[in-house]
Short mmCIF file of C-alpha atoms in Angstrom, two decimals:
data_model
loop_
_atom_site.label_atom_id
_atom_site.label_comp_id
_atom_site.label_asym_id
_atom_site.label_seq_id
_atom_site.Cartn_x
_atom_site.Cartn_y
_atom_site.Cartn_z
CA MET A 240 29.31 8.71 -67.99
CA VAL A 241 28.36 11.96 -66.27
CA PHE A 242 25.04 11.74 -64.47
CA SER A 243 22.83 14.75 -63.98
CA SER A 244 19.39 15.21 -62.51
CA ARG A 245 17.89 15.25 -66.02
CA VAL A 246 19.51 11.97 -67.11
CA ILE A 247 18.60 10.17 -63.86
CA ALA A 248 15.03 11.52 -64.05
CA VAL A 249 14.69 10.20 -67.63
CA LEU A 250 15.99 6.75 -66.65
CA LEU A 251 13.71 6.55 -63.60
CA ALA A 252 10.70 7.78 -65.60
CA MET A 253 11.43 5.23 -68.35
CA CYS A 254 11.62 2.37 -65.84
CA ILE A 255 8.40 3.42 -64.09
CA ALA A 256 6.55 3.88 -67.40
CA ILE A 257 7.72 0.47 -68.71
CA VAL A 258 6.79 -1.35 -65.49
CA THR A 259 3.38 0.35 -65.33
CA THR A 260 2.62 -0.36 -68.99
CA ALA A 261 3.81 -3.96 -68.73
CA PHE A 262 1.59 -4.51 -65.72
CA LEU A 263 -1.49 -3.12 -67.50
CA SER A 264 -0.76 -5.20 -70.61
CA LEU A 265 -1.52 -8.32 -68.55
CA PHE A 266 -5.18 -7.36 -68.62
CA LYS A 267 -6.81 -8.38 -71.96
CA GLU A 268 -9.48 -5.67 -71.83
CA VAL A 269 -6.81 -2.88 -71.95
CA THR A 270 -6.42 -1.59 -75.52
CA GLN A 271 -3.24 -0.66 -77.34
CA ASN A 272 -4.13 3.04 -77.25
CA ALA A 273 -4.69 2.87 -73.49
CA LEU A 274 -1.25 1.34 -73.01
CA VAL A 275 0.38 4.12 -75.06
CA VAL A 276 -1.45 6.82 -73.09
CA THR A 277 -0.50 5.10 -69.83
CA PHE A 278 3.13 4.94 -70.90
CA LEU A 279 3.23 8.64 -71.83
CA ILE A 280 1.45 9.79 -68.67
CA SER A 281 3.61 7.62 -66.42
CA PHE A 282 6.78 8.73 -68.16
CA SER A 283 6.01 12.47 -68.14
CA SER A 284 4.70 12.61 -64.56
CA SER A 285 7.56 10.47 -63.23
CA TYR A 286 10.09 12.55 -65.14
CA LEU A 287 8.75 15.87 -63.84
CA LEU A 288 8.52 14.67 -60.25
CA GLY A 289 11.91 12.98 -60.34
CA PHE A 290 13.61 15.94 -62.02
CA ILE A 291 12.21 18.46 -59.50
CA ILE A 292 13.20 16.33 -56.50
CA LEU A 293 16.66 15.50 -57.81
CA GLU A 294 17.48 18.98 -59.13
CA PHE A 295 16.21 21.16 -56.30
CA LEU A 296 16.64 18.91 -53.27
CA ILE A 297 19.70 16.87 -54.17
CA PHE A 298 21.92 18.06 -57.03
CA ARG A 299 21.77 21.79 -56.35
CA GLU A 300 22.61 21.24 -52.69
CA ILE A 301 25.41 18.84 -53.61
CA ASN A 302 26.79 21.46 -56.03
CA LYS A 303 26.69 24.04 -53.22
CA ILE A 304 28.66 21.64 -51.00
CA TYR A 305 31.19 21.06 -53.78
CA ASP A 306 31.48 24.84 -54.22
CA LEU A 307 32.12 25.23 -50.47
CA PHE A 308 34.78 22.51 -50.56
CA ASP A 309 36.39 24.16 -53.57
CA LYS A 310 36.59 27.49 -51.71
CA LEU A 311 37.94 25.70 -48.64
CA ARG A 312 40.62 24.08 -50.79
CA LYS A 313 41.54 27.43 -52.34
CA LYS A 314 41.35 29.10 -48.89
CA GLU A 315 38.77 31.60 -50.14
CA LEU A 316 36.93 31.45 -46.83
CA SER A 317 36.00 35.12 -46.72
CA SER A 318 33.91 34.74 -49.89
CA ILE A 319 31.79 31.93 -48.45
CA GLU A 320 28.22 33.00 -47.78
CA GLN A 321 25.64 31.01 -45.89
CA ASN A 322 23.14 29.43 -48.29
CA ARG A 323 19.49 29.30 -47.39
CA SER A 324 18.33 25.77 -48.01
CA ASN A 325 14.79 24.47 -48.34
CA VAL A 326 13.29 23.20 -45.10
CA LEU A 327 12.69 19.80 -46.74
CA ASN A 328 16.25 19.56 -48.01
CA PRO A 329 17.90 16.42 -46.56
CA LEU A 330 21.37 17.96 -47.04
CA LYS A 331 20.57 21.21 -45.24
CA LYS A 332 22.36 20.17 -42.03
CA ILE A 333 25.54 19.20 -43.89
CA ASN A 334 25.56 22.55 -45.72
CA GLU A 335 25.15 24.46 -42.46
CA GLU A 336 27.92 22.47 -40.75
CA ILE A 337 30.35 23.17 -43.59
CA PHE A 338 29.51 26.89 -43.49
CA SER A 339 30.01 26.97 -39.69
CA TYR A 340 33.38 25.24 -40.07
CA ALA A 341 34.44 27.70 -42.80
CA ALA A 342 33.32 30.70 -40.73
CA LEU A 343 35.26 29.40 -37.70
CA LYS A 344 38.41 28.84 -39.76
CA GLN A 345 38.11 32.31 -41.31
CA LYS A 346 37.83 33.81 -37.82
CA GLU A 347 40.94 31.89 -36.76
CA ILE A 348 42.82 33.10 -39.85
CA ASP A 349 41.81 36.71 -39.15
CA GLU A 350 42.99 36.38 -35.54
CA LEU A 351 46.30 34.88 -36.67
CA LYS A 352 46.80 37.76 -39.13
CA LYS A 353 46.14 40.28 -36.35
CA LEU A 354 48.56 38.48 -34.05
CA GLU A 355 51.18 38.38 -36.77
CA ALA A 356 50.79 42.12 -37.41
CA PHE A 357 50.90 42.74 -33.65
CA ARG A 358 54.03 40.60 -33.31
CA LYS A 359 55.82 42.48 -36.09
CA GLU A 360 54.82 45.84 -34.61
CA PHE A 361 55.85 44.71 -31.13
CA ILE A 362 59.28 43.51 -32.30
CA ALA A 363 59.82 46.79 -34.14
CA ASP A 364 58.80 48.79 -31.06
CA VAL A 365 60.97 46.74 -28.69
CA SER A 366 63.94 47.05 -31.04
CA HIS A 367 63.49 50.82 -31.21
CA GLU A 368 63.01 51.21 -27.45
CA LEU A 369 66.07 49.06 -26.67
CA LYS A 370 68.22 50.77 -29.28
CA THR A 371 67.85 54.25 -27.79
CA PRO A 372 69.39 53.64 -24.31
CA ILE A 373 71.95 51.14 -25.65
CA PHE A 374 73.26 53.53 -28.31
CA ALA A 375 73.33 56.40 -25.81
CA ALA A 376 75.32 54.42 -23.23
CA GLN A 377 77.55 53.03 -25.97
CA GLY A 378 78.31 56.54 -27.23
CA PHE A 379 79.26 57.83 -23.80
CA VAL A 380 81.50 54.82 -23.04
CA HIS A 381 83.31 54.99 -26.40
CA THR A 382 83.84 58.73 -25.96
CA LEU A 383 85.51 58.02 -22.61
CA LEU A 384 87.63 55.25 -24.13
CA ASP A 385 88.76 57.59 -26.90
CA GLY A 386 90.49 59.84 -24.35
CA ALA A 387 87.79 61.80 -22.53
CA VAL A 388 88.30 59.60 -19.46
CA LYS A 389 91.37 61.68 -18.59
CA ASP A 390 89.22 64.76 -17.99
CA LYS A 391 87.65 64.29 -14.57
CA ASN A 392 84.68 66.60 -15.20
CA VAL A 393 83.86 65.04 -18.56
CA ARG A 394 84.38 61.55 -17.17
CA THR A 395 81.91 62.06 -14.30
CA LYS A 396 79.37 63.72 -16.56
CA PHE A 397 79.48 60.98 -19.20
CA LEU A 398 79.42 58.16 -16.66
CA LYS A 399 76.30 59.64 -15.08
CA LYS A 400 74.64 59.88 -18.49
CA ALA A 401 75.65 56.31 -19.35
CA ALA A 402 74.31 55.12 -15.98
CA LYS A 403 71.03 56.94 -16.61
CA SER A 404 70.67 55.26 -20.01
CA LEU A 405 71.38 51.85 -18.50
CA ASP A 406 68.89 52.52 -15.70
CA GLY A 407 66.28 53.26 -18.37
CA LEU A 408 67.21 50.02 -20.15
CA ASP A 409 66.86 48.07 -16.91
CA MET A 410 63.45 49.64 -16.28
CA LEU A 411 62.31 48.68 -19.78
CA VAL A 412 63.47 45.09 -19.37
CA GLN A 413 61.78 44.82 -15.97
CA ASP A 414 58.49 46.14 -17.39
CA LEU A 415 58.69 43.71 -20.32
CA LEU A 416 59.34 40.86 -17.89
CA THR A 417 56.43 41.90 -15.66
CA LEU A 418 54.08 42.20 -18.62
CA SER A 419 55.13 38.80 -19.94
CA GLN A 420 54.69 37.13 -16.54
CA ILE A 421 51.22 38.62 -16.10
CA GLU A 422 50.12 37.51 -19.57
CA THR A 423 51.43 33.96 -19.13
CA GLY A 424 49.87 33.65 -15.69
CA GLU A 425 53.19 33.27 -13.87
CA ILE A 426 52.21 36.14 -11.58
CA LYS A 427 49.22 35.17 -9.44
CA MET A 428 47.01 37.66 -7.66
CA HIS A 429 47.18 37.44 -3.86
CA TYR A 430 43.97 38.94 -2.54
CA GLU A 431 43.66 40.64 0.81
CA THR A 432 41.68 43.43 2.43
CA PHE A 433 43.57 46.71 2.70
CA ASP A 434 42.98 50.45 2.99
CA ILE A 435 43.40 51.92 -0.51
CA LYS A 436 43.17 55.45 0.92
CA ARG A 437 46.30 54.85 2.98
CA LEU A 438 48.05 53.35 -0.05
CA ILE A 439 47.33 56.49 -2.08
CA GLU A 440 48.66 58.70 0.71
CA GLU A 441 51.92 56.74 0.59
CA ILE A 442 52.11 57.13 -3.19
CA PHE A 443 51.42 60.87 -2.88
CA ASP A 444 54.44 61.08 -0.56
CA GLN A 445 56.59 59.48 -3.29
CA PHE A 446 55.57 62.07 -5.89
CA GLU A 447 55.51 65.10 -3.62
CA ASN A 448 58.87 66.43 -4.85
CA LYS A 449 57.97 66.00 -8.54
CA ALA A 450 54.62 67.69 -7.94
CA ASP A 451 56.26 70.59 -6.08
CA LYS A 452 58.63 71.25 -8.99
CA LYS A 453 55.59 71.92 -11.20
CA ASN A 454 53.48 73.50 -8.43
CA ILE A 455 50.95 70.69 -8.79
CA GLU A 456 48.53 70.08 -5.92
CA LEU A 457 47.99 66.46 -4.87
CA ASP A 458 44.48 66.15 -3.43
CA LEU A 459 42.84 63.11 -1.82
CA ASP A 460 39.16 64.03 -2.01
CA THR A 461 37.38 61.92 0.62
CA THR A 462 35.96 62.35 4.11
CA GLN A 463 36.18 58.64 4.94
CA ASP A 464 38.68 57.49 7.57
CA GLU A 465 39.45 54.40 5.50
CA VAL A 466 38.41 52.86 2.18
CA LEU A 467 38.71 49.09 2.30
CA VAL A 468 39.07 47.04 -0.89
CA TYR A 469 39.69 43.36 -1.57
CA ALA A 470 42.54 42.99 -4.07
CA ASP A 471 46.26 42.30 -4.54
CA TRP A 472 48.00 45.12 -2.63
CA GLN A 473 51.26 44.91 -4.59
CA ARG A 474 49.57 44.97 -8.02
CA ILE A 475 47.14 47.75 -7.12
CA ASN A 476 50.16 49.66 -5.83
CA GLN A 477 51.65 49.30 -9.34
CA VAL A 478 48.41 50.48 -10.93
CA LEU A 479 48.03 53.56 -8.72
CA THR A 480 51.73 54.43 -8.93
CA ASN A 481 51.56 54.37 -12.71
CA LEU A 482 48.31 56.33 -12.98
CA ILE A 483 49.32 58.98 -10.42
CA SER A 484 52.79 59.25 -11.98
CA ASN A 485 51.22 59.87 -15.39
CA ALA A 486 48.79 62.38 -13.89
CA VAL A 487 51.67 64.37 -12.38
CA LYS A 488 53.83 63.97 -15.48
CA TYR A 489 51.22 65.20 -17.96
CA SER A 490 49.45 67.82 -15.83
CA ASN A 491 50.20 71.44 -16.64
CA ASP A 492 52.22 73.58 -14.22
CA GLU A 493 50.20 74.81 -11.25
CA GLY A 494 47.67 72.09 -11.99
CA LYS A 495 45.98 69.58 -9.73
CA VAL A 496 45.83 65.81 -9.39
CA THR A 497 42.77 64.58 -7.52
CA VAL A 498 41.99 61.08 -6.29
CA SER A 499 38.47 60.32 -5.12
CA PHE A 500 36.26 57.31 -4.37
CA GLN A 501 32.72 56.17 -4.98
CA THR A 502 31.19 53.15 -3.24
CA ASN A 503 28.26 51.46 -4.93
CA LYS A 504 26.79 47.91 -4.86
CA GLY A 505 29.71 46.24 -3.20
CA ASN A 506 32.36 47.96 -5.32
CA VAL A 507 34.72 50.86 -4.73
CA THR A 508 35.47 52.99 -7.80
CA THR A 509 38.73 54.94 -7.64
CA PHE A 510 39.05 58.08 -9.79
CA ILE A 511 42.39 59.70 -10.72
CA LYS A 512 41.83 63.11 -12.29
CA ASP A 513 44.48 65.41 -13.78
CA THR A 514 44.51 68.87 -15.34
CA GLY A 515 46.64 68.06 -18.36
CA GLU A 516 46.10 68.65 -22.05
CA GLY A 517 43.75 65.67 -22.41
CA ILE A 518 43.83 62.74 -24.83
CA PRO A 519 42.40 62.99 -28.37
CA THR A 520 39.32 60.80 -28.89
CA GLU A 521 41.01 58.74 -31.60
CA ASP A 522 43.85 57.84 -29.21
CA VAL A 523 41.86 56.96 -26.09
CA HIS A 524 41.22 53.34 -27.12
CA ARG A 525 44.91 52.82 -27.97
CA ILE A 526 46.71 54.23 -24.93
CA PHE A 527 46.77 50.79 -23.25
CA GLU A 528 48.70 49.27 -26.15
CA ARG A 529 52.38 48.51 -25.59
CA PHE A 530 54.69 51.39 -26.47
CA TYR A 531 51.81 53.51 -27.78
CA ARG A 532 52.40 57.21 -27.14
CA VAL A 533 49.93 59.98 -27.97
CA ASP A 534 52.74 62.49 -28.57
CA LYS A 535 55.84 60.41 -29.19
CA SER A 536 58.37 63.25 -29.02
CA ARG A 537 57.02 64.82 -25.80
CA SER A 538 56.45 61.41 -24.18
CA ARG A 539 60.07 60.43 -24.67
CA GLU A 540 61.20 63.70 -23.10
CA LYS A 541 59.07 62.91 -20.03
CA GLY A 542 60.59 59.44 -19.69
CA GLY A 543 58.85 56.15 -19.10
CA THR A 544 59.01 52.85 -20.95
CA GLY A 545 55.69 53.07 -22.78
CA LEU A 546 54.53 49.88 -21.04
CA GLY A 547 52.99 51.31 -17.87
CA LEU A 548 49.38 51.47 -19.06
CA ALA A 549 49.67 48.06 -20.72
CA ILE A 550 50.71 46.63 -17.34
CA VAL A 551 47.84 48.51 -15.67
CA LYS A 552 45.37 47.00 -18.15
CA HIS A 553 46.56 43.44 -17.55
CA ILE A 554 46.60 43.82 -13.77
CA MET A 555 43.01 45.06 -13.77
CA GLU A 556 41.98 42.23 -16.09
CA GLY A 557 43.57 39.88 -13.53
CA HIS A 558 41.20 41.47 -10.99
CA ARG A 559 38.28 40.94 -13.40
CA SER A 560 37.97 44.68 -13.83
CA LYS A 561 39.10 47.31 -16.31
CA VAL A 562 40.29 50.89 -16.47
CA GLU A 563 37.84 53.47 -17.80
CA VAL A 564 39.10 56.69 -19.38
CA LYS A 565 37.31 59.99 -19.92
CA SER A 566 39.27 62.84 -21.41
CA THR A 567 38.59 66.35 -22.65
CA ILE A 568 41.13 68.22 -24.74
CA GLY A 569 42.47 71.21 -22.80
CA LYS A 570 40.86 70.16 -19.53
CA GLY A 571 42.47 66.87 -18.56
CA SER A 572 41.65 63.19 -18.12
CA VAL A 573 39.98 60.94 -15.57
CA PHE A 574 41.08 57.32 -15.13
CA SER A 575 38.92 55.03 -12.99
CA PHE A 576 38.67 51.39 -11.97
CA LYS A 577 36.49 49.25 -9.71
CA LEU A 578 37.48 46.86 -6.93
CA PRO A 579 35.33 44.81 -4.53
CA VAL A 580 34.67 46.33 -1.13
CA GLY A 581 36.97 44.82 1.50
CA LYS A 582 35.77 42.91 4.53
CA ASP A 583 36.06 44.56 7.93
CA ASP A 584 37.04 41.29 9.61
CA PRO A 585 40.21 39.89 8.01
CA PHE A 586 39.40 36.42 9.36
CA LEU A 587 36.37 36.32 7.03
CA GLU A 588 38.52 36.62 3.92
CA ASP A 589 38.54 33.74 1.46
#
């Protein structure tokens, strides 16, 4: 037998009316008509009250819970909407808990879908990036094996090209390994106080020849004798090397790369400004993704693994900071990041 609020209300009302009428019938002065009226009033009032309580406070809420469970079973979590229950509803808490559980599971499913899409895209990108240097080196080696090795000029030329391709492959693998180690926490940050101004001067020396070839001016815009920060010297060296390298690489000929500082509230903000073509607004939020290139064809010509900015992002996150980007098409870009001010006395370091 299928019970509903109406059937249960009728049964309860019948029981109440019978008991009430039977009790009144014990009194001799109560007439037959009075008993009938009492029965009808007791039955109707009990039925209405019971039906309203059972239908609106119990059965409807139970049906909502069953509907939620049905959607959970069918994995239709995205279609679940939070139901507004009556304040007096005794099942309100259960309904809310089920909705919270469903919302949490839907969030987990969405995250898993994003990770799956990211994994597929990452595998495709890695495969493509690895294929290019491998096929190039393979082509040069096979050409030599097919007889070109006898020609000294051709042999030297092809071996150099094969070596260059393999060097690019090694660089890619090293960057992938570094990125993986940072993400898994294998690489720990070793904090110390150091002069970031001096570090930038050393990096400028590394890129002086590349800058001279494009007549690019490298400018360290500060009047301070030293700029002390508290961070991991090796990792910040990676960050600055990557950002300055990109600034030189993408700046126009006869341009300028400027590094400056701003100290405020215990932090030192480092700015790296270039005079390149700038980054389109729709690409700014994606440049820190692995293998993402704004102009894929031109980026490949300029070299690089496509992982530099991803490594920069993770290193700065390891320092509880982040890289900010401001770019204007035709005028250039400015990358910046904050680090804590270093302590003058190294013995006071934590």
